[in-house]
């Protein structure tokens, strides 16, 4: 990895750290999720970064892939996961934490389990570590606290403008013998009092451009597509951002683009027993001699 790339990764990480501090300051029970999202979007820009994906604000049994719509009326409550992405020229910092907004003992323990599993996962990670060893460290930490890791959610490698670039960092011992190379990795354990798996839920309003995308006839949909390509490239984006820029007409264009398989919409991910989920996440830059936690 080149020095300049590492500098951009570090800068994105620094911004993400500051945004997390800001998020902890503003988030309280009953604040509208839309207000949190808009304030955080603005903060990232103010600090000189760009959102690498729409902030995920996922409550209780929703583990991930939930972001406010342009007219969202939900309020913060329960066990809230805040997952933030920042990029500088496509070099990404991906980081998450959870908040208990109910003063609930189990929520607090779930959060501690996820945080502590993240710490064990990072500790287990080095150049040439076997992936399963990281998974094992995460799994053992969460299980020792009486909870389950979510086994069908995982950390991931990150490339420039590519949030999930192919390698999966498991949250359990998946028996895979694969040694980590140099690169950028997100480690993100999820703990739950449920079964430890997620299933697809409702559409999220979060999308990404499909590779090798085709064209649409509708001129406005084409305009929206060009805007998406220019503005987000291959990183995820959301309907809220497009409505803000292009009015609610953008929603029809998104539907057309989705029907034409030019963009793909993520579904919310829900714990199969509908039990609460906590998450913690950091991004790491791994070289032969260095392990830098950027976030
Ligand atoms: Mn994340
Ligand atoms: Mn991630």
Tab-separated table of C-alpha atoms and ligand atoms in Angstrom:
chain	number	residue	atom	x	y	z
A	1	UNK	CA	0.000	0.000	0.000
A	2	UNK	CA	1.263	3.440	-0.855
A	3	UNK	CA	1.932	6.070	1.749
A	4	UNK	CA	-0.501	8.519	0.184
A	5	UNK	CA	-3.313	5.958	0.325
A	6	UNK	CA	-2.606	5.243	3.980
A	7	UNK	CA	-2.722	8.977	4.698
A	8	UNK	CA	-6.168	9.246	3.101
A	9	UNK	CA	-7.389	6.205	5.023
A	10	UNK	CA	-6.126	7.780	8.247
A	11	UNK	CA	-7.756	11.098	7.443
A	12	UNK	CA	-11.093	9.409	6.741
A	13	UNK	CA	-10.663	7.566	10.048
A	14	UNK	CA	-9.954	10.776	11.961
A	15	UNK	CA	-13.110	12.353	10.598
A	16	UNK	CA	-15.114	9.236	11.467
A	17	UNK	CA	-13.783	9.390	15.040
A	18	UNK	CA	-14.887	13.008	15.398
A	19	UNK	CA	-18.282	12.226	13.908
A	20	UNK	CA	-18.760	9.458	16.465
A	21	UNK	CA	-18.036	11.887	19.307
A	22	UNK	CA	-20.546	14.300	17.769
A	23	UNK	CA	-23.124	11.510	17.366
A	24	UNK	CA	-22.830	10.576	21.039
A	25	UNK	CA	-23.432	14.218	21.951
A	26	UNK	CA	-26.587	14.698	19.891
A	27	UNK	CA	-28.312	11.319	20.165
A	28	UNK	CA	-30.844	10.975	22.946
A	29	UNK	CA	-34.109	9.083	23.299
A	30	UNK	CA	-36.874	10.405	21.027
A	31	UNK	CA	-34.705	12.580	18.792
A	32	UNK	CA	-35.983	11.976	15.206
A	33	UNK	CA	-33.770	9.569	13.250
A	34	UNK	CA	-33.993	11.935	10.291
A	35	UNK	CA	-32.481	14.730	12.375
A	36	UNK	CA	-29.587	12.475	13.449
A	37	UNK	CA	-28.929	11.462	9.833
A	38	UNK	CA	-29.008	15.016	8.496
A	39	UNK	CA	-26.791	16.393	11.248
A	40	UNK	CA	-24.244	13.620	10.750
A	41	UNK	CA	-24.249	13.990	6.957
A	42	UNK	CA	-23.555	17.709	7.443
A	43	UNK	CA	-20.845	17.062	10.047
A	44	UNK	CA	-18.942	14.703	7.730
A	45	UNK	CA	-18.905	17.374	5.005
A	46	UNK	CA	-17.962	20.116	7.468
A	47	UNK	CA	-14.923	18.057	8.531
A	48	UNK	CA	-13.790	17.629	4.921
A	49	UNK	CA	-15.002	14.091	4.204
A	50	UNK	CA	-17.859	12.542	2.275
A	51	UNK	CA	-20.268	9.863	3.493
A	52	UNK	CA	-19.022	6.473	2.249
A	53	UNK	CA	-22.562	5.120	2.656
A	54	UNK	CA	-25.805	6.362	4.211
A	55	UNK	CA	-25.644	6.294	7.988
A	56	UNK	CA	-27.284	3.141	9.309
A	57	UNK	CA	-29.536	3.774	12.300
A	58	UNK	CA	-30.899	0.346	13.141
A	59	UNK	CA	-33.100	-0.262	16.182
A	60	UNK	CA	-33.422	-3.386	18.385
A	61	UNK	CA	-33.893	-6.542	16.271
A	62	UNK	CA	-32.912	-4.747	13.075
A	63	UNK	CA	-29.194	-5.484	12.891
A	64	UNK	CA	-28.294	-3.313	9.905
A	65	UNK	CA	-29.355	-1.603	6.667
A	66	UNK	CA	-31.815	0.874	8.080
A	67	UNK	CA	-31.562	4.552	7.194
A	68	UNK	CA	-34.201	7.286	7.486
A	69	UNK	CA	-36.292	8.087	4.415
A	70	UNK	CA	-36.742	11.736	3.382
A	71	UNK	CA	-40.021	11.948	5.331
A	72	UNK	CA	-39.142	9.552	8.148
A	73	UNK	CA	-41.033	10.036	11.405
A	74	UNK	CA	-39.309	7.445	13.571
A	75	UNK	CA	-37.695	8.477	16.820
A	76	UNK	CA	-34.572	7.092	18.415
A	77	UNK	CA	-35.254	4.438	21.031
A	78	UNK	CA	-34.303	0.980	22.177
A	79	UNK	CA	-30.927	-0.476	21.295
A	80	UNK	CA	-29.684	1.776	18.508
A	81	UNK	CA	-26.787	0.856	16.179
A	82	UNK	CA	-25.033	3.821	14.593
A	83	UNK	CA	-22.926	2.770	11.617
A	84	UNK	CA	-20.972	5.562	9.930
A	85	UNK	CA	-18.901	5.662	6.752
A	86	UNK	CA	-16.517	8.407	5.660
A	87	UNK	CA	-14.360	8.530	2.560
A	88	UNK	CA	-11.614	10.680	1.107
A	89	UNK	CA	-11.229	10.062	-2.631
A	90	UNK	CA	-12.805	6.629	-2.161
A	91	UNK	CA	-10.568	5.622	0.770
A	92	UNK	CA	-13.057	4.491	3.382
A	93	UNK	CA	-13.432	4.458	7.146
A	94	UNK	CA	-16.306	2.225	8.283
A	95	UNK	CA	-17.146	2.280	11.984
A	96	UNK	CA	-20.073	1.574	14.278
A	97	UNK	CA	-21.190	1.680	17.884
A	98	UNK	CA	-24.399	1.001	19.781
A	99	UNK	CA	-26.375	2.987	22.336
A	100	UNK	CA	-28.906	1.811	24.889
A	101	UNK	CA	-31.606	4.487	25.036
A	102	UNK	CA	-33.798	2.626	27.545
A	103	UNK	CA	-31.467	2.160	30.497
A	104	UNK	CA	-31.941	-1.554	29.980
A	105	UNK	CA	-29.517	-4.007	31.592
A	106	UNK	CA	-29.581	-6.567	28.778
A	107	UNK	CA	-28.991	-3.885	26.129
A	108	UNK	CA	-25.964	-2.667	28.073
A	109	UNK	CA	-24.571	-6.196	28.313
A	110	UNK	CA	-25.110	-6.774	24.602
A	111	UNK	CA	-23.195	-3.578	23.828
A	112	UNK	CA	-20.345	-4.583	26.133
A	113	UNK	CA	-20.225	-8.000	24.465
A	114	UNK	CA	-19.984	-6.463	20.977
A	115	UNK	CA	-17.331	-3.932	22.074
A	116	UNK	CA	-15.291	-6.542	23.844
A	117	UNK	CA	-15.576	-8.934	20.876
A	118	UNK	CA	-14.335	-6.164	18.607
A	119	UNK	CA	-11.341	-5.718	20.874
A	120	UNK	CA	-10.604	-9.473	20.832
A	121	UNK	CA	-11.064	-9.560	17.062
A	122	UNK	CA	-8.606	-6.714	16.530
A	123	UNK	CA	-6.130	-8.286	18.933
A	124	UNK	CA	-6.303	-11.556	16.993
A	125	UNK	CA	-5.713	-9.769	13.689
A	126	UNK	CA	-2.219	-9.553	12.234
A	127	UNK	CA	-0.529	-9.946	8.898
A	128	UNK	CA	-1.050	-13.586	7.893
A	129	UNK	CA	-3.580	-14.403	10.655
A	130	UNK	CA	-6.042	-17.082	9.615
A	131	UNK	CA	-9.509	-15.615	9.223
A	132	UNK	CA	-11.061	-18.321	11.372
A	133	UNK	CA	-8.870	-17.237	14.296
A	134	UNK	CA	-10.434	-13.776	14.222
A	135	UNK	CA	-13.886	-15.337	14.040
A	136	UNK	CA	-13.057	-17.656	16.909
A	137	UNK	CA	-11.901	-14.759	19.111
A	138	UNK	CA	-15.131	-12.867	18.397
A	139	UNK	CA	-17.350	-15.899	18.927
A	140	UNK	CA	-15.695	-16.907	22.192
A	141	UNK	CA	-15.943	-13.418	23.642
A	142	UNK	CA	-19.635	-13.058	22.835
A	143	UNK	CA	-20.558	-16.572	23.983
A	144	UNK	CA	-18.614	-16.184	27.241
A	145	UNK	CA	-21.052	-13.382	28.047
A	146	UNK	CA	-24.066	-15.556	27.405
A	147	UNK	CA	-24.990	-14.181	23.971
A	148	UNK	CA	-24.686	-15.286	20.350
A	149	UNK	CA	-22.679	-13.740	17.534
A	150	UNK	CA	-24.648	-13.174	14.329
A	151	UNK	CA	-23.024	-15.679	12.024
A	152	UNK	CA	-24.412	-14.482	8.704
A	153	UNK	CA	-23.110	-10.952	9.161
A	154	UNK	CA	-19.407	-10.337	8.889
A	155	UNK	CA	-16.540	-7.936	8.558
A	156	UNK	CA	-15.050	-7.348	5.132
A	157	UNK	CA	-12.135	-6.138	3.097
A	158	UNK	CA	-12.389	-2.605	1.676
A	159	UNK	CA	-10.849	-1.208	-1.506
A	160	UNK	CA	-10.987	2.257	-3.012
A	161	UNK	CA	-14.664	3.026	-3.773
A	162	UNK	CA	-15.438	-0.592	-2.901
A	163	UNK	CA	-16.954	-1.105	0.539
A	164	UNK	CA	-17.171	-4.913	0.406
A	165	UNK	CA	-14.310	-5.925	-1.815
A	166	UNK	CA	-14.471	-9.693	-1.475
A	167	UNK	CA	-12.884	-11.020	1.704
A	168	UNK	CA	-15.164	-11.871	4.589
A	169	UNK	CA	-14.058	-11.594	8.227
A	170	UNK	CA	-16.277	-14.076	10.058
A	171	UNK	CA	-17.917	-13.467	13.422
A	172	UNK	CA	-17.458	-17.145	14.359
A	173	UNK	CA	-15.007	-19.928	13.682
A	174	UNK	CA	-16.020	-20.849	10.146
A	175	UNK	CA	-13.118	-23.331	9.804
A	176	UNK	CA	-11.770	-21.460	6.766
A	177	UNK	CA	-8.019	-21.509	6.494
A	178	UNK	CA	-7.174	-18.307	4.740
A	179	UNK	CA	-4.342	-16.011	5.772
A	180	UNK	CA	-4.873	-12.281	5.782
A	181	UNK	CA	-2.834	-10.246	3.324
A	182	UNK	CA	-2.030	-6.547	3.414
A	183	UNK	CA	-5.146	-4.451	3.008
A	184	UNK	CA	-7.973	-2.542	4.632
A	185	UNK	CA	-10.435	-4.496	6.742
A	186	UNK	CA	-13.554	-3.741	8.726
A	187	UNK	CA	-14.119	-5.945	11.738
A	188	UNK	CA	-17.696	-5.831	12.947
A	189	UNK	CA	-19.084	-8.221	15.526
A	190	UNK	CA	-22.818	-8.303	16.238
A	191	UNK	CA	-24.094	-9.767	19.525
A	192	UNK	CA	-27.672	-10.837	20.195
A	193	UNK	CA	-29.844	-12.479	22.840
A	194	UNK	CA	-31.613	-14.212	19.948
A	195	UNK	CA	-30.626	-17.115	17.727
A	196	UNK	CA	-27.659	-15.465	16.050
A	197	UNK	CA	-28.784	-15.092	12.463
A	198	UNK	CA	-30.474	-12.415	10.406
A	199	UNK	CA	-33.053	-12.667	7.638
A	200	UNK	CA	-34.109	-10.134	5.024
A	201	UNK	CA	-36.640	-7.520	6.117
A	202	UNK	CA	-38.223	-4.483	4.479
A	203	UNK	CA	-36.606	-2.492	1.670
A	204	UNK	CA	-34.121	-0.033	3.157
A	205	UNK	CA	-33.978	2.861	0.715
A	206	UNK	CA	-30.225	2.150	0.478
A	207	UNK	CA	-28.973	1.255	-2.993
A	208	UNK	CA	-25.846	0.611	-4.971
A	209	UNK	CA	-25.061	0.687	-8.634
A	210	UNK	CA	-24.859	-2.769	-10.209
A	211	UNK	CA	-21.621	-3.392	-12.105
A	212	UNK	CA	-21.784	-3.072	-15.870
A	213	UNK	CA	-25.081	-1.236	-15.611
A	214	UNK	CA	-27.391	-0.784	-18.602
A	215	UNK	CA	-29.562	2.130	-19.631
A	216	UNK	CA	-33.163	3.277	-19.192
A	217	UNK	CA	-35.416	5.041	-21.699
A	218	UNK	CA	-37.020	7.470	-19.288
A	219	UNK	CA	-35.013	10.736	-19.604
A	220	UNK	CA	-35.373	11.748	-15.964
A	221	UNK	CA	-34.331	8.283	-14.746
A	222	UNK	CA	-31.317	8.610	-17.028
A	223	UNK	CA	-30.487	11.966	-15.493
A	224	UNK	CA	-30.738	10.468	-12.005
A	225	UNK	CA	-28.500	7.576	-13.071
A	226	UNK	CA	-25.850	9.946	-14.356
A	227	UNK	CA	-26.021	11.877	-11.106
A	228	UNK	CA	-25.583	8.655	-9.094
A	229	UNK	CA	-22.593	7.575	-11.195
A	230	UNK	CA	-20.901	10.892	-10.813
A	231	UNK	CA	-21.681	11.518	-7.182
A	232	UNK	CA	-21.453	8.084	-5.512
A	233	UNK	CA	-19.650	5.947	-8.089
A	234	UNK	CA	-19.780	2.416	-6.715
A	235	UNK	CA	-20.481	3.362	-3.094
A	236	UNK	CA	-23.948	2.926	-1.545
A	237	UNK	CA	-26.418	5.835	-1.524
A	238	UNK	CA	-29.998	6.382	-0.335
A	239	UNK	CA	-33.313	7.748	-1.500
A	240	UNK	CA	-33.134	10.517	1.155
A	241	UNK	CA	-30.070	12.036	-0.504
A	242	UNK	CA	-31.638	11.962	-3.969
A	243	UNK	CA	-34.946	13.458	-2.829
A	244	UNK	CA	-33.042	16.253	-1.141
A	245	UNK	CA	-31.192	17.036	-4.347
A	246	UNK	CA	-33.823	16.255	-7.012
A	247	UNK	CA	-37.229	16.357	-5.206
A	248	UNK	CA	-39.570	13.394	-4.700
A	249	UNK	CA	-39.535	12.776	-8.462
A	250	UNK	CA	-36.275	10.964	-7.728
A	251	UNK	CA	-38.281	8.167	-6.062
A	252	UNK	CA	-39.958	7.243	-9.353
A	253	UNK	CA	-36.609	7.301	-11.134
A	254	UNK	CA	-35.132	5.016	-8.463
A	255	UNK	CA	-38.004	2.588	-8.974
A	256	UNK	CA	-37.372	2.519	-12.746
A	257	UNK	CA	-33.642	1.975	-12.243
A	258	UNK	CA	-34.316	-0.792	-9.753
A	259	UNK	CA	-36.778	-2.525	-12.111
A	260	UNK	CA	-34.152	-2.371	-14.857
A	261	UNK	CA	-31.614	-4.000	-12.477
A	262	UNK	CA	-29.309	-1.023	-12.873
A	263	UNK	CA	-29.348	-0.363	-9.148
A	264	UNK	CA	-29.850	-2.821	-6.327
A	265	UNK	CA	-31.759	-2.029	-3.152
A	266	UNK	CA	-30.542	-3.512	0.128
A	267	UNK	CA	-33.073	-5.066	2.469
A	268	UNK	CA	-33.114	-4.453	6.202
A	269	UNK	CA	-31.515	-7.295	8.140
A	270	UNK	CA	-33.590	-8.582	11.040
A	271	UNK	CA	-32.620	-11.037	13.779
A	272	UNK	CA	-34.590	-14.218	13.101
A	273	UNK	CA	-36.009	-14.432	16.642
A	274	UNK	CA	-36.645	-10.666	16.626
A	275	UNK	CA	-34.310	-10.215	19.592
A	276	UNK	CA	-32.134	-7.127	20.119
A	277	UNK	CA	-28.758	-6.835	18.425
A	278	UNK	CA	-25.697	-4.737	19.308
A	279	UNK	CA	-22.831	-3.919	16.928
A	280	UNK	CA	-19.323	-2.514	17.185
A	281	UNK	CA	-16.992	-1.874	14.254
A	282	UNK	CA	-13.566	-0.510	13.419
A	283	UNK	CA	-11.554	-0.221	10.223
A	284	UNK	CA	-7.972	-1.485	10.188
A	285	UNK	CA	-5.129	-0.898	7.808
A	286	UNK	CA	-2.924	-3.958	7.786
A	287	UNK	CA	0.578	-4.000	6.323
A	288	UNK	CA	3.432	-6.471	6.812
A	289	UNK	CA	4.742	-4.539	9.802
A	290	UNK	CA	1.842	-2.435	10.949
A	291	UNK	CA	-1.716	-2.690	12.195
A	292	UNK	CA	-3.398	0.694	12.260
A	293	UNK	CA	-6.913	1.055	13.645
A	294	UNK	CA	-8.009	4.134	11.718
A	295	UNK	CA	-11.355	4.693	13.415
B	1	LIG	MN1	-20.268	-0.314	9.024
B	2	LIG	MN1	-18.685	-2.646	7.588
